[in-house]
Amino acid sequence: MIPAVYSPSRTLSYVSCPMLHKLSYTDGWMPRVADNSFYGRLFGAAVAQGLAVYRRRTASLGTGSSAPLAAALALFSTEVATYQRAGVHFDQDTLDALPGEIEHALDKYPAHDTLVDYEIIDVELDLGPDYGNARVDVLAKDKFGHYLVIDDKAKRKLEARWQPKELMSYEADWKMNHYVWAISDKLGVPIDRYYINLIVVTPRYSVTLAPYPAFQGKTRDWWEASARRLWNRMEQEAALGPDFTPSMAVVHKSQYGKCPMWTACLDHGLDKDLMMVDYIQVERAH
């Protein structure tokens, strides 16, 4: 049997709470009312789609038929319609504001493009099931021929005073080290750093490309050994079937508030009939 490899997002979800991972990824539960984090994900996905089209054109990787903004808004509309059909309730004012925010993010980006001095090798690079189906926003080279792994982070709003703290949060980042490990292994090239491309729309538009050292040598080996132990545990629990009850997390809140499954677990006791009041089930991409 080929050893299981899970995506960074699934792995991080499992580490934060095995039950959150099961409810969200395996069973497909999500809150019935969209919250700020959900709007942020819709915004980020749309901006990422637009940037991918823009970069394919500027790097002559294939243009397709859509302009960046059109591609972004098409994805946004499709996603919103899909979730509305599934029963998600949106705040109409927020929903109406998002297309304008997406347009602002993409229209201003070329004048702030932080990657103009790099050679774009690929965008939205799908690493395949051997690497957890991870998808890298940008693989590039600098003028010295060094490979760069770059991840976009698009924020609807982030005050300048909080941007250093935001950038510090990506140091020794699990997801980015997963990308570096996967691409180094898949392509057989050494990569010693990764980059976060932070795009902030309001209150003042800015784009910051920040470098970080990636795990190397024994530290990367330790990361991979740790990851494989986690993935094996996740695979073993998945094999126990849909009625298996994973462990409870030791923490149910973060700096952003309660876990999205707080009500399902602690108020409804995982009773599916009660959960249907506050949650819906949708098919999740793994």
JSON list of N, CA, C and O in Angstrom, two decimals, residues 43 104-105 108 112 153-160 163 166 197-208:
[
{"chain": "A", "resi": 43, "resn": "PHE", "atom": "N", "xyz": [-13.17, 35.41, -0.96]},
{"chain": "A", "resi": 43, "resn": "PHE", "atom": "CA", "xyz": [-12.37, 36.51, -1.50]},
{"chain": "A", "resi": 43, "resn": "PHE", "atom": "C", "xyz": [-11.00, 36.00, -1.94]},
{"chain": "A", "resi": 43, "resn": "PHE", "atom": "O", "xyz": [-10.55, 36.27, -3.06]},
{"chain": "A", "resi": 104, "resn": "HIS", "atom": "N", "xyz": [-10.91, 45.56, -6.98]},
{"chain": "A", "resi": 104, "resn": "HIS", "atom": "CA", "xyz": [-9.87, 46.47, -6.48]},
{"chain": "A", "resi": 104, "resn": "HIS", "atom": "C", "xyz": [-8.56, 45.73, -6.28]},
{"chain": "A", "resi": 104, "resn": "HIS", "atom": "O", "xyz": [-7.49, 46.24, -6.65]},
{"chain": "A", "resi": 105, "resn": "ALA", "atom": "N", "xyz": [-8.61, 44.52, -5.71]},
{"chain": "A", "resi": 105, "resn": "ALA", "atom": "CA", "xyz": [-7.40, 43.74, -5.46]},
{"chain": "A", "resi": 105, "resn": "ALA", "atom": "C", "xyz": [-6.66, 43.44, -6.75]},
{"chain": "A", "resi": 105, "resn": "ALA", "atom": "O", "xyz": [-5.43, 43.52, -6.82]},
{"chain": "A", "resi": 108, "resn": "LYS", "atom": "N", "xyz": [-5.36, 46.79, -9.09]},
{"chain": "A", "resi": 108, "resn": "LYS", "atom": "CA", "xyz": [-4.19, 47.51, -8.60]},
{"chain": "A", "resi": 108, "resn": "LYS", "atom": "C", "xyz": [-2.94, 46.63, -8.56]},
{"chain": "A", "resi": 108, "resn": "LYS", "atom": "O", "xyz": [-1.83, 47.14, -8.42]},
{"chain": "A", "resi": 112, "resn": "HIS", "atom": "N", "xyz": [1.78, 46.93, -8.46]},
{"chain": "A", "resi": 112, "resn": "HIS", "atom": "CA", "xyz": [2.47, 46.55, -7.23]},
{"chain": "A", "resi": 112, "resn": "HIS", "atom": "C", "xyz": [3.08, 45.15, -7.33]},
{"chain": "A", "resi": 112, "resn": "HIS", "atom": "O", "xyz": [3.47, 44.57, -6.32]},
{"chain": "A", "resi": 153, "resn": "LYS", "atom": "N", "xyz": [-1.30, 35.55, -0.05]},
{"chain": "A", "resi": 153, "resn": "LYS", "atom": "CA", "xyz": [-2.23, 35.74, 1.05]},
{"chain": "A", "resi": 153, "resn": "LYS", "atom": "C", "xyz": [-2.96, 37.05, 0.81]},
{"chain": "A", "resi": 153, "resn": "LYS", "atom": "O", "xyz": [-2.37, 38.12, 0.95]},
{"chain": "A", "resi": 154, "resn": "ALA", "atom": "N", "xyz": [-4.22, 36.97, 0.39]},
{"chain": "A", "resi": 154, "resn": "ALA", "atom": "CA", "xyz": [-4.99, 38.17, 0.08]},
{"chain": "A", "resi": 154, "resn": "ALA", "atom": "C", "xyz": [-5.91, 38.49, 1.26]},
{"chain": "A", "resi": 154, "resn": "ALA", "atom": "O", "xyz": [-6.71, 37.66, 1.69]},
{"chain": "A", "resi": 155, "resn": "LYS", "atom": "N", "xyz": [-5.79, 39.71, 1.76]},
{"chain": "A", "resi": 155, "resn": "LYS", "atom": "CA", "xyz": [-6.57, 40.16, 2.92]},
{"chain": "A", "resi": 155, "resn": "LYS", "atom": "C", "xyz": [-7.50, 41.29, 2.51]},
{"chain": "A", "resi": 155, "resn": "LYS", "atom": "O", "xyz": [-7.05, 42.28, 1.92]},
{"chain": "A", "resi": 156, "resn": "ARG", "atom": "N", "xyz": [-8.76, 41.14, 2.85]},
{"chain": "A", "resi": 156, "resn": "ARG", "atom": "CA", "xyz": [-9.72, 42.20, 2.56]},
{"chain": "A", "resi": 156, "resn": "ARG", "atom": "C", "xyz": [-9.37, 43.47, 3.34]},
{"chain": "A", "resi": 156, "resn": "ARG", "atom": "O", "xyz": [-9.50, 44.58, 2.82]},
{"chain": "A", "resi": 157, "resn": "LYS", "atom": "N", "xyz": [-8.95, 43.29, 4.58]},
{"chain": "A", "resi": 157, "resn": "LYS", "atom": "CA", "xyz": [-8.62, 44.43, 5.43]},
{"chain": "A", "resi": 157, "resn": "LYS", "atom": "C", "xyz": [-7.55, 44.03, 6.43]},
{"chain": "A", "resi": 157, "resn": "LYS", "atom": "O", "xyz": [-7.66, 42.99, 7.08]},
{"chain": "A", "resi": 158, "resn": "LEU", "atom": "N", "xyz": [-6.51, 44.85, 6.54]},
{"chain": "A", "resi": 158, "resn": "LEU", "atom": "CA", "xyz": [-5.46, 44.63, 7.53]},
{"chain": "A", "resi": 158, "resn": "LEU", "atom": "C", "xyz": [-4.72, 45.94, 7.73]},
{"chain": "A", "resi": 158, "resn": "LEU", "atom": "O", "xyz": [-4.06, 46.43, 6.81]},
{"chain": "A", "resi": 159, "resn": "GLU", "atom": "N", "xyz": [-4.84, 46.49, 8.92]},
{"chain": "A", "resi": 159, "resn": "GLU", "atom": "CA", "xyz": [-4.16, 47.76, 9.19]},
{"chain": "A", "resi": 159, "resn": "GLU", "atom": "C", "xyz": [-2.65, 47.56, 9.17]},
{"chain": "A", "resi": 159, "resn": "GLU", "atom": "O", "xyz": [-2.14, 46.50, 9.52]},
{"chain": "A", "resi": 160, "resn": "ALA", "atom": "N", "xyz": [-1.95, 48.63, 8.80]},
{"chain": "A", "resi": 160, "resn": "ALA", "atom": "CA", "xyz": [-0.49, 48.57, 8.65]},
{"chain": "A", "resi": 160, "resn": "ALA", "atom": "C", "xyz": [0.20, 48.13, 9.94]},
{"chain": "A", "resi": 160, "resn": "ALA", "atom": "O", "xyz": [1.19, 47.40, 9.90]},
{"chain": "A", "resi": 163, "resn": "GLN", "atom": "N", "xyz": [0.41, 44.32, 10.14]},
{"chain": "A", "resi": 163, "resn": "GLN", "atom": "CA", "xyz": [1.04, 43.55, 9.06]},
{"chain": "A", "resi": 163, "resn": "GLN", "atom": "C", "xyz": [2.32, 42.84, 9.50]},
{"chain": "A", "resi": 163, "resn": "GLN", "atom": "O", "xyz": [2.55, 41.68, 9.12]},
{"chain": "A", "resi": 166, "resn": "GLU", "atom": "N", "xyz": [1.24, 39.72, 11.19]},
{"chain": "A", "resi": 166, "resn": "GLU", "atom": "CA", "xyz": [0.72, 38.78, 10.20]},
{"chain": "A", "resi": 166, "resn": "GLU", "atom": "C", "xyz": [1.87, 38.06, 9.50]},
{"chain": "A", "resi": 166, "resn": "GLU", "atom": "O", "xyz": [1.85, 36.84, 9.35]},
{"chain": "A", "resi": 197, "resn": "ASN", "atom": "N", "xyz": [3.46, 36.24, -0.29]},
{"chain": "A", "resi": 197, "resn": "ASN", "atom": "CA", "xyz": [3.12, 37.45, -1.04]},
{"chain": "A", "resi": 197, "resn": "ASN", "atom": "C", "xyz": [1.82, 38.00, -0.43]},
{"chain": "A", "resi": 197, "resn": "ASN", "atom": "O", "xyz": [0.72, 37.55, -0.77]},
{"chain": "A", "resi": 198, "resn": "LEU", "atom": "N", "xyz": [1.97, 38.95, 0.50]},
{"chain": "A", "resi": 198, "resn": "LEU", "atom": "CA", "xyz": [0.83, 39.47, 1.26]},
{"chain": "A", "resi": 198, "resn": "LEU", "atom": "C", "xyz": [0.20, 40.64, 0.51]},
{"chain": "A", "resi": 198, "resn": "LEU", "atom": "O", "xyz": [0.82, 41.68, 0.30]},
{"chain": "A", "resi": 199, "resn": "ILE", "atom": "N", "xyz": [-1.07, 40.46, 0.13]},
{"chain": "A", "resi": 199, "resn": "ILE", "atom": "CA", "xyz": [-1.83, 41.48, -0.60]},
{"chain": "A", "resi": 199, "resn": "ILE", "atom": "C", "xyz": [-2.91, 42.02, 0.32]},
{"chain": "A", "resi": 199, "resn": "ILE", "atom": "O", "xyz": [-3.78, 41.26, 0.78]},
{"chain": "A", "resi": 200, "resn": "VAL", "atom": "N", "xyz": [-2.86, 43.29, 0.63]},
{"chain": "A", "resi": 200, "resn": "VAL", "atom": "CA", "xyz": [-3.83, 43.94, 1.51]},
{"chain": "A", "resi": 200, "resn": "VAL", "atom": "C", "xyz": [-4.61, 44.96, 0.70]},
{"chain": "A", "resi": 200, "resn": "VAL", "atom": "O", "xyz": [-4.02, 45.82, 0.04]},
{"chain": "A", "resi": 201, "resn": "VAL", "atom": "N", "xyz": [-5.93, 44.89, 0.76]},
{"chain": "A", "resi": 201, "resn": "VAL", "atom": "CA", "xyz": [-6.77, 45.78, -0.05]},
{"chain": "A", "resi": 201, "resn": "VAL", "atom": "C", "xyz": [-7.12, 47.07, 0.69]},
{"chain": "A", "resi": 201, "resn": "VAL", "atom": "O", "xyz": [-6.99, 48.16, 0.15]},
{"chain": "A", "resi": 202, "resn": "THR", "atom": "N", "xyz": [-7.56, 46.95, 1.94]},
{"chain": "A", "resi": 202, "resn": "THR", "atom": "CA", "xyz": [-7.91, 48.14, 2.71]},
{"chain": "A", "resi": 202, "resn": "THR", "atom": "C", "xyz": [-7.31, 48.04, 4.11]},
{"chain": "A", "resi": 202, "resn": "THR", "atom": "O", "xyz": [-7.01, 46.93, 4.57]},
{"chain": "A", "resi": 203, "resn": "PRO", "atom": "N", "xyz": [-7.12, 49.14, 4.81]},
{"chain": "A", "resi": 203, "resn": "PRO", "atom": "CA", "xyz": [-7.46, 50.52, 4.44]},
{"chain": "A", "resi": 203, "resn": "PRO", "atom": "C", "xyz": [-6.51, 51.15, 3.41]},
{"chain": "A", "resi": 203, "resn": "PRO", "atom": "O", "xyz": [-6.83, 52.17, 2.82]},
{"chain": "A", "resi": 204, "resn": "ARG", "atom": "N", "xyz": [-5.34, 50.55, 3.20]},
{"chain": "A", "resi": 204, "resn": "ARG", "atom": "CA", "xyz": [-4.40, 51.05, 2.20]},
{"chain": "A", "resi": 204, "resn": "ARG", "atom": "C", "xyz": [-3.85, 49.88, 1.41]},
{"chain": "A", "resi": 204, "resn": "ARG", "atom": "O", "xyz": [-3.35, 48.92, 1.99]},
{"chain": "A", "resi": 205, "resn": "TYR", "atom": "N", "xyz": [-3.96, 49.97, 0.09]},
{"chain": "A", "resi": 205, "resn": "TYR", "atom": "CA", "xyz": [-3.51, 48.87, -0.76]},
{"chain": "A", "resi": 205, "resn": "TYR", "atom": "C", "xyz": [-2.00, 48.70, -0.66]},
{"chain": "A", "resi": 205, "resn": "TYR", "atom": "O", "xyz": [-1.23, 49.67, -0.75]},
{"chain": "A", "resi": 206, "resn": "SER", "atom": "N", "xyz": [-1.57, 47.45, -0.48]},
{"chain": "A", "resi": 206, "resn": "SER", "atom": "CA", "xyz": [-0.13, 47.16, -0.44]},
{"chain": "A", "resi": 206, "resn": "SER", "atom": "C", "xyz": [0.11, 45.71, -0.81]},
{"chain": "A", "resi": 206, "resn": "SER", "atom": "O", "xyz": [-0.77, 44.86, -0.65]},
{"chain": "A", "resi": 207, "resn": "VAL", "atom": "N", "xyz": [1.31, 45.45, -1.31]},
{"chain": "A", "resi": 207, "resn": "VAL", "atom": "CA", "xyz": [1.75, 44.09, -1.60]},
{"chain": "A", "resi": 207, "resn": "VAL", "atom": "C", "xyz": [3.16, 43.94, -1.05]},
{"chain": "A", "resi": 207, "resn": "VAL", "atom": "O", "xyz": [4.04, 44.75, -1.36]},
{"chain": "A", "resi": 208, "resn": "THR", "atom": "N", "xyz": [3.37, 42.93, -0.21]},
{"chain": "A", "resi": 208, "resn": "THR", "atom": "CA", "xyz": [4.66, 42.69, 0.42]},
{"chain": "A", "resi": 208, "resn": "THR", "atom": "C", "xyz": [5.10, 41.26, 0.16]},
{"chain": "A", "resi": 208, "resn": "THR", "atom": "O", "xyz": [4.36, 40.32, 0.45]}
]
